[in-house]
Tab-separated table of C-alpha atoms in Angstrom:
chain	number	residue	atom	x	y	z
A	14	MET	CA	-9.507	38.698	-20.193
A	15	GLU	CA	-6.077	39.926	-21.003
A	16	SER	CA	-4.665	43.399	-20.205
A	17	THR	CA	-5.532	44.266	-23.735
A	18	ASP	CA	-8.243	43.239	-24.037
A	19	ILE	CA	-9.321	45.265	-21.196
A	20	LYS	CA	-7.917	48.255	-22.750
A	21	ILE	CA	-9.531	47.539	-25.859
A	22	GLN	CA	-12.616	48.278	-23.763
A	23	GLU	CA	-11.638	51.230	-22.093
A	24	ALA	CA	-10.616	52.589	-25.744
A	25	LEU	CA	-14.228	51.805	-26.530
A	26	GLN	CA	-16.211	53.062	-24.029
A	27	ASN	CA	-14.192	56.047	-23.919
A	28	ALA	CA	-13.708	56.950	-26.514
A	29	ASN	CA	-16.373	60.081	-26.882
A	30	GLU	CA	-13.785	61.001	-23.714
A	31	TRP	CA	-11.039	61.211	-25.569
A	32	ILE	CA	-11.570	62.545	-28.512
A	33	THR	CA	-12.402	65.827	-26.974
A	34	TYR	CA	-9.674	65.417	-24.311
A	35	LEU	CA	-6.850	65.374	-27.336
A	36	ALA	CA	-8.843	67.814	-29.457
A	37	LYS	CA	-7.265	70.555	-27.205
A	38	LYS	CA	-3.895	68.985	-27.748
A	39	PRO	CA	-2.165	70.902	-30.619
A	40	HIS	CA	-1.818	69.070	-34.096
A	41	LYS	CA	1.639	68.909	-33.867
A	42	GLU	CA	1.178	67.035	-30.326
A	43	LEU	CA	-1.604	65.204	-32.026
A	44	GLU	CA	0.164	64.286	-35.432
A	45	ARG	CA	3.272	62.581	-32.763
A	46	ARG	CA	0.996	60.446	-31.605
A	47	LEU	CA	0.051	58.732	-34.679
A	48	GLY	CA	3.253	57.958	-35.521
A	49	ILE	CA	4.083	57.044	-32.293
A	50	ASN	CA	1.022	54.895	-32.760
A	51	GLU	CA	1.605	53.706	-36.220
A	52	LEU	CA	5.446	52.333	-34.837
A	53	GLN	CA	3.132	50.473	-32.484
A	54	TYR	CA	0.718	49.134	-34.848
A	55	GLN	CA	4.027	47.806	-36.491
A	56	HIS	CA	5.698	46.180	-33.946
A	57	ALA	CA	2.432	44.481	-33.119
A	58	TYR	CA	2.181	43.641	-36.553
A	59	ASN	CA	5.612	42.165	-37.213
A	60	THR	CA	5.580	40.191	-33.912
A	61	LYS	CA	1.668	38.975	-34.635
A	62	GLN	CA	-0.098	40.597	-32.445
A	63	GLU	CA	-3.638	40.231	-33.307
A	64	ASN	CA	-5.089	41.634	-30.374
A	65	LEU	CA	-2.396	44.750	-29.619
A	66	CYS	CA	-3.042	45.271	-34.135
A	67	GLU	CA	-7.243	45.800	-33.184
A	68	LEU	CA	-6.156	48.501	-29.907
A	69	MET	CA	-3.942	50.266	-32.318
A	70	ASN	CA	-6.176	50.510	-35.075
A	71	ILE	CA	-8.844	52.410	-32.578
A	72	MET	CA	-6.415	54.359	-30.934
A	73	HIS	CA	-5.649	55.687	-35.094
A	74	ARG	CA	-9.550	56.421	-35.332
A	75	ILE	CA	-9.824	58.224	-31.829
A	76	LEU	CA	-5.966	59.924	-33.082
A	77	VAL	CA	-7.519	61.118	-36.612
A	78	GLU	CA	-11.454	61.194	-34.981
A	79	ALA	CA	-9.897	63.947	-32.564
A	80	ARG	CA	-8.249	65.499	-35.487
A	81	ILE	CA	-11.551	66.161	-37.017
A	82	TYR	CA	-13.162	67.788	-34.022
A	83	LYS	CA	-10.558	70.089	-33.499
A	84	ASP	CA	-11.047	71.038	-37.178
A	85	GLU	CA	-14.295	71.029	-37.510
A	86	ARG	CA	-15.378	72.849	-34.221
A	87	GLN	CA	-12.096	75.223	-34.024
A	88	ILE	CA	-11.146	74.279	-31.015
A	89	PRO	CA	-7.986	76.081	-29.031
A	90	ASP	CA	-4.996	74.391	-28.559
A	91	GLU	CA	-4.858	73.842	-24.521
A	92	PRO	CA	-1.270	75.479	-23.297
A	93	ASN	CA	1.112	73.296	-21.760
A	94	GLU	CA	2.073	74.117	-18.325
A	95	MET	CA	5.903	75.327	-19.643
A	96	GLU	CA	3.465	78.004	-21.415
A	97	LEU	CA	0.893	78.822	-18.465
A	98	ALA	CA	4.646	79.311	-16.219
A	99	ILE	CA	5.820	81.557	-18.838
A	100	SER	CA	2.530	83.955	-19.371
A	101	GLN	CA	1.668	83.444	-15.309
A	102	MET	CA	5.868	85.434	-15.081
A	103	GLU	CA	5.619	87.734	-17.561
A	104	TYR	CA	1.760	88.822	-16.097
A	105	ILE	CA	3.874	89.113	-12.697
A	106	THR	CA	6.570	91.410	-14.210
A	107	ALA	CA	4.650	93.805	-16.059
A	108	GLN	CA	2.548	94.515	-12.765
A	109	GLU	CA	5.958	94.936	-10.607
A	110	GLU	CA	6.776	97.492	-13.652
A	111	GLU	CA	3.557	98.996	-13.494
A	112	ARG	CA	3.669	99.319	-9.845
A	113	GLN	CA	6.857	100.956	-9.622
A	114	GLU	CA	6.243	103.616	-12.178
A	115	ILE	CA	3.230	103.992	-9.491
A	116	VAL	CA	5.416	104.439	-6.898
A	117	GLN	CA	7.981	107.081	-8.429
A	118	SER	CA	5.211	108.999	-9.972
A	119	PHE	CA	4.488	109.553	-6.344
A	120	GLN	CA	7.903	110.313	-5.422
A	121	PRO	CA	9.463	113.391	-5.019
A	122	GLN	CA	10.929	114.831	-7.487
A	123	ARG	CA	14.924	116.003	-6.467
A	124	ILE	CA	16.170	118.785	-8.469
A	125	SER	CA	20.140	118.185	-8.155
A	126	LYS	CA	21.805	122.090	-7.565
A	127	PRO	CA	24.699	122.280	-9.741
A	128	LYS	CA	27.967	121.235	-8.945
A	129	ILE	CA	30.648	123.805	-8.248
A	130	GLN	CA	33.821	123.301	-9.663
A	131	GLU	CA	36.561	124.215	-7.598
A	132	ASP	CA	40.112	124.611	-8.764
A	133	ASN	CA	42.296	121.784	-6.733
A	134	SER	CA	45.921	123.370	-7.486
A	135	ASN	CA	45.436	125.013	-3.986
A	136	GLN	CA	44.609	121.944	-1.896
A	137	ILE	CA	47.979	120.910	-1.982
A	138	SER	CA	49.915	124.091	-0.201
A	139	LEU	CA	47.682	123.213	2.181
A	140	PHE	CA	49.629	120.290	3.492
Protein backbone atom coordinates (compact mmCIF):
# COMPACT_ATOMS: atom_id res chain seq x y z
CA MET A 1 0.00 0.00 0.00
CA GLU A 2 1.35 3.39 -1.01
CA SER A 3 1.85 6.16 1.57
CA THR A 4 -0.71 8.37 -0.17
CA ASP A 5 -3.30 5.59 0.13
CA ILE A 6 -2.54 5.36 3.84
CA LYS A 7 -2.98 9.13 4.19
CA ILE A 8 -6.32 8.89 2.37
CA GLN A 9 -7.51 6.23 4.82
CA GLU A 10 -6.31 8.29 7.79
CA ALA A 11 -8.05 11.39 6.46
CA LEU A 12 -11.32 9.52 6.02
CA GLN A 13 -11.09 7.88 9.45
CA ASN A 14 -10.05 11.03 11.32
CA ALA A 15 -12.09 13.58 9.38
CA ASN A 16 -14.42 14.48 12.27
CA GLU A 17 -11.54 14.94 14.70
CA TRP A 18 -9.64 17.08 12.19
CA ILE A 19 -12.74 19.19 11.54
CA THR A 20 -13.20 19.97 15.25
CA TYR A 21 -9.48 20.70 15.60
CA LEU A 22 -9.37 22.98 12.55
CA ALA A 23 -12.55 24.78 13.62
CA LYS A 24 -10.54 26.37 16.45
CA LYS A 25 -8.17 28.01 13.98
CA PRO A 26 -8.75 31.60 12.78
CA HIS A 27 -10.52 32.10 9.45
CA LYS A 28 -7.33 33.49 7.92
CA GLU A 29 -5.46 30.31 8.83
CA LEU A 30 -8.17 28.14 7.28
CA GLU A 31 -8.18 30.31 4.17
CA ARG A 32 -4.39 30.02 3.92
CA ARG A 33 -4.61 26.24 4.24
CA LEU A 34 -7.25 26.13 1.51
CA GLY A 35 -4.93 28.11 -0.76
CA ILE A 36 -2.05 25.74 -0.09
CA ASN A 37 -4.36 22.78 -0.68
CA GLU A 38 -5.39 24.25 -4.04
CA LEU A 39 -1.75 24.66 -5.08
CA GLN A 40 -0.99 21.09 -4.09
CA TYR A 41 -4.03 19.87 -6.01
CA GLN A 42 -2.94 21.76 -9.13
CA HIS A 43 0.53 20.25 -8.90
CA ALA A 44 -0.88 16.74 -8.42
CA TYR A 45 -3.25 17.26 -11.36
CA ASN A 46 -0.47 18.52 -13.63
CA THR A 47 1.73 15.54 -12.74
CA LYS A 48 -1.23 13.15 -13.16
CA GLN A 49 -1.10 11.76 -9.62
CA GLU A 50 -4.68 10.59 -9.19
CA ASN A 51 -4.37 9.32 -5.64
CA LEU A 52 -2.80 12.62 -4.53
CA CYS A 53 -5.65 14.50 -6.23
CA GLU A 54 -8.09 12.37 -4.26
CA LEU A 55 -6.27 13.18 -1.00
CA MET A 56 -6.32 16.89 -1.81
CA ASN A 57 -10.07 16.69 -2.52
CA ILE A 58 -10.65 15.03 0.85
CA MET A 59 -8.53 17.66 2.61
CA HIS A 60 -10.39 20.43 0.78
CA ARG A 61 -13.69 19.00 1.99
CA ILE A 62 -12.37 18.74 5.56
CA LEU A 63 -11.20 22.38 5.51
CA VAL A 64 -14.49 23.63 4.10
CA GLU A 65 -16.47 21.61 6.63
CA ALA A 66 -14.27 22.99 9.42
CA ARG A 67 -15.11 26.54 8.34
CA ILE A 68 -18.82 25.72 8.22
CA TYR A 69 -18.63 23.95 11.60
CA LYS A 70 -16.84 26.99 13.08
CA ASP A 71 -19.45 29.43 11.76
CA GLU A 72 -22.48 27.36 12.73
CA ARG A 73 -21.29 26.82 16.30
CA GLN A 74 -19.59 30.20 16.64
CA ILE A 75 -16.38 28.61 17.86
CA PRO A 76 -13.86 31.23 19.02
CA ASP A 77 -10.34 31.24 17.66
CA GLU A 78 -7.80 29.33 19.67
CA PRO A 79 -4.95 31.70 20.55
CA ASN A 80 -1.56 30.80 19.23
CA GLU A 81 1.55 30.49 21.38
CA MET A 82 2.66 34.06 20.70
CA GLU A 83 -0.69 35.52 21.75
CA LEU A 84 -0.64 33.42 24.92
CA ALA A 85 2.87 34.57 25.78
CA ILE A 86 1.96 38.23 25.22
CA SER A 87 -1.19 38.01 27.34
CA GLN A 88 0.77 36.27 30.10
CA MET A 89 3.41 39.02 30.04
CA GLU A 90 0.73 41.70 30.18
CA TYR A 91 -0.92 39.96 33.14
CA ILE A 92 2.38 39.68 35.02
CA THR A 93 3.20 43.34 34.32
CA ALA A 94 -0.22 44.44 35.58
CA GLN A 95 0.24 42.38 38.76
CA GLU A 96 3.68 43.88 39.34
CA GLU A 97 2.29 47.42 38.96
CA GLU A 98 -0.48 46.66 41.47
CA ARG A 99 2.08 45.28 43.92
CA GLN A 100 4.22 48.40 43.56
CA GLU A 101 1.21 50.61 44.27
CA ILE A 102 0.37 48.61 47.39
CA VAL A 103 3.95 48.72 48.64
CA GLN A 104 4.14 52.46 48.05
CA SER A 105 0.87 53.02 49.91
CA PHE A 106 2.35 51.39 53.04
CA GLN A 107 5.57 53.39 52.99
CA PRO A 108 5.50 56.47 55.20
CA GLN A 109 5.10 59.70 53.33
CA ARG A 110 8.18 61.83 53.62
CA ILE A 111 7.67 65.49 54.02
CA SER A 112 10.34 67.39 52.27
CA LYS A 113 11.74 70.34 54.13
CA PRO A 114 12.05 73.54 52.23
CA LYS A 115 15.63 74.24 51.33
CA ILE A 116 17.22 77.28 52.79
CA GLN A 117 18.84 79.33 50.13
CA GLU A 118 22.12 80.73 51.19
CA ASP A 119 24.09 83.50 49.74
CA ASN A 120 27.23 81.83 48.41
CA SER A 121 29.05 85.04 47.60
CA ASN A 122 30.88 85.08 50.94
CA GLN A 123 32.06 81.52 50.55
CA ILE A 124 35.10 82.56 48.57
CA SER A 125 36.27 84.79 51.36
CA LEU A 126 36.72 81.78 53.62
CA PHE A 127 39.74 80.65 51.63
